Amino acid sequence: MTDWDDIAKRLADFGVVERDRKLATLTSFGVGGDARIVIEPFDKNSLADCIRIIWDENLPYYVIGKGTNLLVSDNGFDGIIVKIDGGIDKIEHLDGSLWHWESGASLKSAIEKCIESGFGGIEQLAGIPGSVGGATVMNASAYGVSFFDKVKSVEILSRENGIQKFSSNELEPTYRGIEIADGSIVISVDIALDRVSPELAREEIAKYLSLRAENQPIDKKSAGCIFKNPEGLYAGKLIEDAGLKGFKINDAMVSPVHSNFIVNNGKASATDIMKLIEIIRKKVFEKFSVELELEVKTLGFEL
Ligand SMILES: Cc1cc2nc3c(=O)[nH]c(=O)nc-3n(C[C@H](O)[C@H](O)[C@H](O)COP(=O)(O)OP(=O)(O)OC[C@H]3O[C@@H](n4cnc5c(N)ncnc54)[C@H](O)[C@@H]3O)c2cc1C
């Protein structure tokens, strides 16, 4: 049997460690039970040291950024959450148009910092509430722009290969994903930005943020879009046309503002959200013969 207290003690040399942390507090959905351990590594070297212990002991672990695309079960996660956050959040100008962004930085702060120096071109993405690492793994996109439109290479830590740099092409970015082995950790990206006027770029950000405020329930707990858009279709439109706008199970509700968002009205459980997901899938399939695929990542469920 795993001695979690002992593991927590050993990991504490490499980051801020908490035992039995409620994952509802680390996800934008505000649901999810406890993880045995949450560690937020101090820096890139500490991350390598702590993950080495986890690998050597063959312990279950899951990497998270800001937890804005994640649905964690009410039973939580019987393992270690490695949270990539402050400490691994440097934003540096390399040369020419090239910048180095560490994965724990928030996407918004990275974009804003580069704009201060007159570099930009992905203002459309500034309203995405996740981390650089999350944007990389998800190939986050908004308003016709994808993160990998600008990312040139990605530094990844894996058990098999240690730290390796991959060109964007090698990672085969697609709609909401890249080719990355399970358990790998994105450490940083090198990203080529355009020369922009800081003033105009800030105006662009403000424009896209106000569009979001109009069209998304940003004042509610959610994980963004629940389903991927099927080829040539919009998941939100299918859900609305299936008559599910505003439909709820306890405090989990199909948002009346954007039908591809499920919002937690306060006391929803992960089970409520999962039941709602199943109903949406069933109704949309019955009506349109379309199978909706989850965009949000799930953790701790038996699927
Ligand atoms: C209100 C709202 C609006 C949103 N709008 C958009 C939008 O317009 N476009 C869009 O694409 N998304 C959107 N999202 C979803 C979400 O913000 C993005 O997918 C974001 O990129 C996730 O980043 P994160 O740090 O929160 O990742 P997390 O939720 O923490 O993790 C998501 C996945 O990435 C993995 N991961 C995270 N960091 C790392 C790392 N360093 N190394 C390896 N794996 C990692 C996790 O294991 C998990 O599988 C929205 C979400 C909300 C709540």
CSV table of C-alpha atoms and ligand atoms in Angstrom, one decimal:
chain,number,residue,atom,x,y,z
A,1,MET,CA,0.0,0.0,0.0
A,2,THR,CA,1.3,3.5,-0.9
A,3,ASP,CA,2.4,5.5,2.1
A,4,TRP,CA,1.1,8.9,0.8
A,5,ASP,CA,2.5,10.8,3.9
A,6,ASP,CA,6.0,9.5,3.1
A,7,ILE,CA,5.6,10.4,-0.6
A,8,ALA,CA,4.3,13.9,0.4
A,9,LYS,CA,7.4,14.4,2.6
A,10,ARG,CA,9.8,13.4,-0.1
A,11,LEU,CA,8.1,15.6,-2.7
A,12,ALA,CA,8.1,18.6,-0.4
A,13,ASP,CA,11.7,19.3,-1.3
A,14,PHE,CA,10.6,20.1,-4.8
A,15,GLY,CA,7.4,22.1,-4.5
A,16,VAL,CA,4.5,23.2,-2.5
A,17,VAL,CA,2.8,20.0,-1.4
A,18,GLU,CA,-0.8,19.5,-0.1
A,19,ARG,CA,-2.4,16.3,1.1
A,20,ASP,CA,-6.0,15.5,0.3
A,21,ARG,CA,-6.6,18.7,-1.6
A,22,LYS,CA,-10.1,19.2,-3.0
A,23,LEU,CA,-9.8,19.4,-6.7
A,24,ALA,CA,-13.0,21.5,-6.9
A,25,THR,CA,-10.8,24.4,-5.7
A,26,LEU,CA,-8.4,23.9,-8.6
A,27,THR,CA,-10.9,23.7,-11.5
A,28,SER,CA,-13.0,26.4,-13.1
A,29,PHE,CA,-16.1,24.0,-12.9
A,30,GLY,CA,-15.8,24.0,-9.1
A,31,VAL,CA,-16.4,20.3,-8.8
A,32,GLY,CA,-14.3,17.3,-8.0
A,33,GLY,CA,-13.2,15.3,-4.9
A,34,ASP,CA,-9.8,15.1,-3.3
A,35,ALA,CA,-6.4,14.1,-4.8
A,36,ARG,CA,-4.0,12.2,-2.5
A,37,ILE,CA,-1.4,14.8,-3.1
A,38,VAL,CA,-1.1,18.1,-5.1
A,39,ILE,CA,2.3,19.4,-5.8
A,40,GLU,CA,3.2,22.7,-7.4
A,41,PRO,CA,6.9,22.4,-8.4
A,42,PHE,CA,9.1,25.4,-7.4
A,43,ASP,CA,10.7,25.6,-10.9
A,44,LYS,CA,11.6,23.6,-13.9
A,45,ASN,CA,14.4,21.7,-12.1
A,46,SER,CA,12.2,20.8,-9.2
A,47,LEU,CA,9.6,19.6,-11.7
A,48,ALA,CA,12.1,17.2,-13.2
A,49,ASP,CA,13.2,16.0,-9.7
A,50,CYS,CA,9.6,15.5,-8.4
A,51,ILE,CA,8.5,13.7,-11.5
A,52,ARG,CA,11.5,11.4,-11.2
A,53,ILE,CA,10.3,10.2,-7.8
A,54,ILE,CA,6.8,9.7,-9.2
A,55,TRP,CA,8.1,7.7,-12.1
A,56,ASP,CA,10.5,5.6,-10.0
A,57,GLU,CA,7.7,4.7,-7.5
A,58,ASN,CA,5.3,4.1,-10.4
A,59,LEU,CA,2.7,6.3,-8.8
A,60,PRO,CA,-0.5,7.5,-10.6
A,61,TYR,CA,-0.3,11.2,-11.6
A,62,TYR,CA,-2.0,13.8,-13.7
A,63,VAL,CA,-0.7,17.1,-14.9
A,64,ILE,CA,-2.9,20.2,-14.8
A,65,GLY,CA,-2.5,23.9,-15.6
A,66,LYS,CA,-5.3,26.3,-14.6
A,67,GLY,CA,-7.9,23.5,-14.6
A,68,THR,CA,-10.2,25.4,-17.0
A,69,ASN,CA,-10.8,22.4,-19.3
A,70,LEU,CA,-11.2,19.7,-16.8
A,71,LEU,CA,-14.1,17.8,-15.2
A,72,VAL,CA,-12.9,15.9,-12.1
A,73,SER,CA,-15.2,13.2,-10.6
A,74,ASP,CA,-16.7,13.5,-7.1
A,75,ASN,CA,-14.5,10.7,-6.0
A,76,GLY,CA,-11.4,12.8,-6.9
A,77,PHE,CA,-8.2,11.3,-8.1
A,78,ASP,CA,-6.3,8.5,-6.3
A,79,GLY,CA,-2.9,9.8,-7.1
A,80,ILE,CA,-0.8,12.9,-7.5
A,81,ILE,CA,-1.8,16.1,-9.3
A,82,VAL,CA,1.3,17.9,-10.7
A,83,LYS,CA,0.1,21.5,-11.0
A,84,ILE,CA,2.3,23.6,-13.4
A,85,ASP,CA,1.9,27.1,-12.3
A,86,GLY,CA,4.0,30.0,-10.9
A,87,GLY,CA,7.7,29.1,-10.8
A,88,ILE,CA,7.5,27.7,-14.3
A,89,ASP,CA,6.1,30.9,-15.8
A,90,LYS,CA,8.9,32.8,-17.4
A,91,ILE,CA,8.2,34.9,-20.5
A,92,GLU,CA,11.4,35.8,-22.4
A,93,HIS,CA,12.3,37.5,-25.7
A,94,LEU,CA,14.7,35.2,-27.6
A,95,ASP,CA,15.5,37.1,-30.7
A,96,GLY,CA,13.8,38.6,-33.7
A,97,SER,CA,10.1,37.6,-33.5
A,98,LEU,CA,10.8,34.6,-31.3
A,99,TRP,CA,9.6,34.4,-27.6
A,100,HIS,CA,10.0,31.7,-25.0
A,101,TRP,CA,6.9,31.0,-22.9
A,102,GLU,CA,7.0,28.6,-19.9
A,103,SER,CA,3.9,26.5,-19.5
A,104,GLY,CA,2.8,27.7,-16.1
A,105,ALA,CA,2.2,31.2,-17.3
A,106,SER,CA,-1.3,32.2,-17.9
A,107,LEU,CA,-2.0,32.6,-21.6
A,108,LYS,CA,-3.5,36.1,-21.1
A,109,SER,CA,-0.5,37.4,-19.1
A,110,ALA,CA,1.9,35.9,-21.7
A,111,ILE,CA,0.1,37.6,-24.6
A,112,GLU,CA,-0.1,40.9,-22.6
A,113,LYS,CA,3.5,40.9,-21.7
A,114,CYS,CA,4.6,40.5,-25.3
A,115,ILE,CA,2.3,43.2,-26.4
A,116,GLU,CA,4.0,45.6,-24.0
A,117,SER,CA,7.2,45.1,-26.1
A,118,GLY,CA,5.3,45.4,-29.4
A,119,PHE,CA,4.8,41.7,-30.3
A,120,GLY,CA,1.5,40.0,-30.8
A,121,GLY,CA,-0.9,38.6,-33.4
A,122,ILE,CA,-2.9,36.2,-31.2
A,123,GLU,CA,-5.1,38.8,-29.4
A,124,GLN,CA,-8.1,36.6,-30.1
A,125,LEU,CA,-6.8,34.1,-27.6
A,126,ALA,CA,-6.4,36.5,-24.6
A,127,GLY,CA,-9.8,35.6,-23.2
A,128,ILE,CA,-9.0,31.9,-22.9
A,129,PRO,CA,-8.6,31.4,-19.1
A,130,GLY,CA,-6.0,28.6,-19.2
A,131,SER,CA,-2.2,28.3,-19.0
A,132,VAL,CA,0.4,28.2,-21.8
A,133,GLY,CA,0.7,24.4,-21.2
A,134,GLY,CA,-3.0,23.9,-21.4
A,135,ALA,CA,-3.2,26.0,-24.6
A,136,THR,CA,-0.5,23.8,-26.1
A,137,VAL,CA,-2.0,20.4,-25.2
A,138,MET,CA,-5.5,21.6,-26.3
A,139,ASN,CA,-4.3,23.6,-29.3
A,140,ALA,CA,-6.6,26.3,-27.9
A,141,SER,CA,-8.3,28.5,-30.5
A,142,ALA,CA,-10.8,31.3,-30.7
A,143,TYR,CA,-12.2,33.6,-33.4
A,144,GLY,CA,-10.4,31.8,-36.2
A,145,VAL,CA,-6.9,31.7,-34.6
A,146,SER,CA,-5.2,28.7,-33.1
A,147,PHE,CA,-2.3,28.7,-30.7
A,148,PHE,CA,-0.3,26.5,-33.1
A,149,ASP,CA,-0.6,29.2,-35.8
A,150,LYS,CA,2.3,30.8,-34.0
A,151,VAL,CA,4.0,28.1,-31.9
A,152,LYS,CA,7.3,27.0,-33.5
A,153,SER,CA,8.5,24.4,-31.1
A,154,VAL,CA,7.6,22.8,-27.8
A,155,GLU,CA,9.8,21.5,-25.0
A,156,ILE,CA,8.4,18.3,-23.5
A,157,LEU,CA,9.5,16.2,-20.5
A,158,SER,CA,8.7,12.5,-20.8
A,159,ARG,CA,9.6,9.3,-19.0
A,160,GLU,CA,11.0,7.7,-22.1
A,161,ASN,CA,13.1,10.6,-23.5
A,162,GLY,CA,13.7,13.2,-20.7
A,163,ILE,CA,13.4,16.7,-22.0
A,164,GLN,CA,13.1,17.0,-25.8
A,165,LYS,CA,12.2,19.8,-28.1
A,166,PHE,CA,9.7,19.1,-30.9
A,167,SER,CA,8.9,21.2,-33.9
A,168,SER,CA,5.2,22.1,-34.2
A,169,ASN,CA,4.9,19.9,-37.2
A,170,GLU,CA,6.1,16.9,-35.3
A,171,LEU,CA,3.3,17.3,-32.8
A,172,GLU,CA,0.6,17.3,-35.6
A,173,PRO,CA,-1.7,20.0,-34.1
A,174,THR,CA,-5.3,19.5,-35.0
A,175,TYR,CA,-8.6,20.9,-33.7
A,176,ARG,CA,-8.2,20.7,-29.9
A,177,GLY,CA,-5.2,18.5,-29.7
A,178,ILE,CA,-1.6,17.5,-30.5
A,179,GLU,CA,0.2,14.2,-30.6
A,180,ILE,CA,1.7,13.9,-27.2
A,181,ALA,CA,2.3,10.7,-25.1
A,182,ASP,CA,0.2,10.3,-22.0
A,183,GLY,CA,1.9,11.5,-18.9
A,184,SER,CA,4.2,13.9,-20.8
A,185,ILE,CA,4.7,17.4,-19.5
A,186,VAL,CA,4.8,20.5,-21.6
A,187,ILE,CA,7.6,22.7,-20.2
A,188,SER,CA,7.7,25.6,-22.6
A,189,VAL,CA,7.0,26.8,-26.1
A,190,ASP,CA,8.9,29.0,-28.5
A,191,ILE,CA,6.5,31.2,-30.3
A,192,ALA,CA,7.0,33.6,-33.3
A,193,LEU,CA,4.9,36.7,-32.9
A,194,ASP,CA,4.2,39.6,-35.3
A,195,ARG,CA,5.2,43.2,-34.7
A,196,VAL,CA,2.1,45.1,-33.5
A,197,SER,CA,1.2,48.4,-32.1
A,198,PRO,CA,0.6,47.9,-28.3
A,199,GLU,CA,-2.2,50.3,-28.3
A,200,LEU,CA,-4.1,48.7,-31.2
A,201,ALA,CA,-3.4,45.2,-29.9
A,202,ARG,CA,-4.9,46.2,-26.5
A,203,GLU,CA,-7.9,47.5,-28.3
A,204,GLU,CA,-8.2,44.2,-30.1
A,205,ILE,CA,-8.1,42.3,-26.8
A,206,ALA,CA,-10.8,44.5,-25.4
A,207,LYS,CA,-13.0,43.9,-28.4
A,208,TYR,CA,-12.6,40.1,-28.2
A,209,LEU,CA,-13.2,40.2,-24.4
A,210,SER,CA,-16.4,42.1,-24.8
A,211,LEU,CA,-17.6,39.6,-27.6
A,212,ARG,CA,-17.0,36.8,-25.1
A,213,ALA,CA,-18.9,38.6,-22.4
A,214,GLU,CA,-21.8,38.9,-24.7
A,215,ASN,CA,-21.8,35.3,-26.0
A,216,GLN,CA,-20.4,33.2,-23.2
A,217,PRO,CA,-21.6,32.7,-19.5
A,218,ILE,CA,-18.2,34.0,-18.2
A,219,ASP,CA,-19.8,35.0,-14.9
A,220,LYS,CA,-20.6,31.3,-14.1
A,221,LYS,CA,-18.4,28.3,-13.2
A,222,SER,CA,-17.8,26.2,-16.3
A,223,ALA,CA,-15.1,24.5,-18.3
A,224,GLY,CA,-15.8,26.4,-21.6
A,225,CYS,CA,-17.2,24.4,-24.5
A,226,ILE,CA,-18.1,20.9,-23.3
A,227,PHE,CA,-18.1,19.2,-26.8
A,228,LYS,CA,-16.0,19.6,-29.9
A,229,ASN,CA,-17.8,21.0,-32.9
A,230,PRO,CA,-18.5,18.1,-35.3
A,231,GLU,CA,-17.1,18.7,-38.8
A,232,GLY,CA,-19.1,21.4,-40.5
A,233,LEU,CA,-21.5,21.8,-37.5
A,234,TYR,CA,-21.8,23.6,-34.2
A,235,ALA,CA,-22.3,21.6,-31.1
A,236,GLY,CA,-24.1,24.5,-29.4
A,237,LYS,CA,-26.6,24.8,-32.3
A,238,LEU,CA,-27.3,21.0,-32.2
A,239,ILE,CA,-27.9,21.1,-28.4
A,240,GLU,CA,-30.2,24.1,-28.8
A,241,ASP,CA,-32.1,22.5,-31.6
A,242,ALA,CA,-32.5,19.4,-29.5
A,243,GLY,CA,-34.5,21.6,-27.1
A,244,LEU,CA,-31.9,21.5,-24.3
A,245,LYS,CA,-31.1,25.1,-23.8
A,246,GLY,CA,-31.5,25.8,-20.1
A,247,PHE,CA,-32.1,22.1,-19.3
A,248,LYS,CA,-30.7,21.2,-15.9
A,249,ILE,CA,-30.0,18.4,-13.5
A,250,ASN,CA,-29.8,19.9,-10.1
A,251,ASP,CA,-27.4,22.8,-10.3
A,252,ALA,CA,-25.8,21.7,-13.6
A,253,MET,CA,-27.4,23.5,-16.5
A,254,VAL,CA,-27.1,23.9,-20.2
A,255,SER,CA,-26.2,27.6,-20.4
A,256,PRO,CA,-29.0,29.8,-21.7
A,257,VAL,CA,-26.3,32.1,-23.1
A,258,HIS,CA,-24.3,29.4,-25.0
A,259,SER,CA,-25.7,25.9,-25.3
A,260,ASN,CA,-22.2,24.3,-25.6
A,261,PHE,CA,-21.4,25.4,-22.1
A,262,ILE,CA,-22.6,23.5,-19.0
A,263,VAL,CA,-22.6,25.9,-16.0
A,264,ASN,CA,-22.4,25.0,-12.4
A,265,ASN,CA,-25.1,27.2,-10.8
A,266,GLY,CA,-23.5,26.8,-7.3
A,267,LYS,CA,-23.9,23.3,-5.9
A,268,ALA,CA,-23.6,21.0,-9.0
A,269,SER,CA,-21.7,17.8,-8.5
A,270,ALA,CA,-19.5,16.2,-11.1
A,271,THR,CA,-22.1,13.4,-11.2
A,272,ASP,CA,-24.8,16.0,-12.1
A,273,ILE,CA,-22.6,17.3,-14.9
A,274,MET,CA,-21.8,13.9,-16.2
A,275,LYS,CA,-25.5,12.9,-16.3
A,276,LEU,CA,-26.3,16.1,-18.2
A,277,ILE,CA,-23.5,15.3,-20.7
A,278,GLU,CA,-25.0,11.8,-21.3
A,279,ILE,CA,-28.5,13.2,-21.8
A,280,ILE,CA,-27.2,15.8,-24.2
A,281,ARG,CA,-25.3,13.2,-26.2
A,282,LYS,CA,-28.4,10.9,-26.3
A,283,LYS,CA,-30.8,13.6,-27.3
A,284,VAL,CA,-28.5,15.0,-30.0
A,285,PHE,CA,-27.9,11.5,-31.4
A,286,GLU,CA,-31.6,10.6,-31.4
A,287,LYS,CA,-32.5,13.8,-33.2
A,288,PHE,CA,-29.5,14.4,-35.6
A,289,SER,CA,-27.6,11.0,-35.7
A,290,VAL,CA,-24.5,13.0,-34.6
A,291,GLU,CA,-22.2,11.7,-31.9
A,292,LEU,CA,-20.9,14.6,-29.8
A,293,GLU,CA,-17.3,14.1,-28.6
A,294,LEU,CA,-16.1,15.7,-25.4
A,295,GLU,CA,-13.8,18.6,-25.6
A,296,VAL,CA,-13.3,18.8,-21.8
A,297,LYS,CA,-10.9,16.3,-20.3
A,298,THR,CA,-12.2,14.1,-17.6
A,299,LEU,CA,-10.4,12.7,-14.6
A,300,GLY,CA,-11.3,10.0,-12.0
A,301,PHE,CA,-14.3,8.6,-13.9
A,302,GLU,CA,-14.8,5.1,-15.0
A,303,LEU,CA,-15.7,5.7,-18.7
B,1,LIG,C1,-15.0,30.6,-19.7
B,1,LIG,C2,-14.1,29.7,-20.5
B,1,LIG,C3,-13.9,30.0,-21.9
B,1,LIG,C4,-13.1,29.2,-22.6
B,1,LIG,N1,-12.8,29.6,-23.9
B,1,LIG,C5,-12.0,28.8,-24.7
B,1,LIG,C6,-11.8,29.2,-26.1
B,1,LIG,O1,-12.3,30.2,-26.6
B,1,LIG,N2,-11.0,28.4,-26.8
B,1,LIG,C7,-10.4,27.2,-26.3
B,1,LIG,O2,-9.7,26.6,-27.0
B,1,LIG,N3,-10.6,26.9,-25.0
B,1,LIG,C8,-11.4,27.6,-24.2
B,1,LIG,N4,-11.7,27.3,-22.9
B,1,LIG,C9,-11.1,26.0,-22.4
B,1,LIG,C10,-9.7,26.1,-21.7
B,1,LIG,O3,-9.6,27.4,-21.1
B,1,LIG,C11,-8.6,25.9,-22.6
B,1,LIG,O4,-8.7,24.5,-23.2
B,1,LIG,C12,-7.2,26.1,-22.0
B,1,LIG,O5,-6.2,26.0,-23.0
B,1,LIG,C13,-6.9,25.0,-20.9
B,1,LIG,O6,-5.8,25.4,-20.2
B,1,LIG,P1,-5.6,24.9,-18.7
B,1,LIG,O7,-4.3,25.4,-18.2
B,1,LIG,O8,-6.7,25.4,-17.9
B,1,LIG,O9,-5.6,23.4,-18.8
B,1,LIG,P2,-6.2,22.3,-17.8
B,1,LIG,O10,-7.7,22.4,-17.8
B,1,LIG,O11,-5.5,22.4,-16.5
B,1,LIG,O12,-5.8,20.9,-18.6
B,1,LIG,C14,-6.3,20.6,-19.8
B,1,LIG,C15,-5.6,19.5,-20.4
B,1,LIG,O13,-4.2,19.9,-20.7
B,1,LIG,C16,-3.3,19.1,-19.9
B,1,LIG,N5,-2.2,20.0,-19.5
B,1,LIG,C17,-2.3,21.2,-18.9
B,1,LIG,N6,-1.1,21.7,-18.7
B,1,LIG,C18,-0.2,20.8,-19.1
B,1,LIG,C19,1.2,20.7,-19.2
B,1,LIG,N7,2.0,21.7,-18.8
B,1,LIG,N8,1.8,19.6,-19.7
B,1,LIG,C20,1.0,18.6,-20.1
B,1,LIG,N9,-0.3,18.6,-20.1
B,1,LIG,C21,-0.9,19.7,-19.6
B,1,LIG,C22,-4.1,18.4,-18.8
B,1,LIG,O14,-3.5,17.2,-18.4
B,1,LIG,C23,-5.5,18.3,-19.5
B,1,LIG,O15,-5.5,17.1,-20.2
B,1,LIG,C24,-12.5,28.1,-22.1
B,1,LIG,C25,-12.7,27.7,-20.7
B,1,LIG,C26,-13.5,28.6,-20.0
B,1,LIG,C27,-13.8,28.2,-18.5
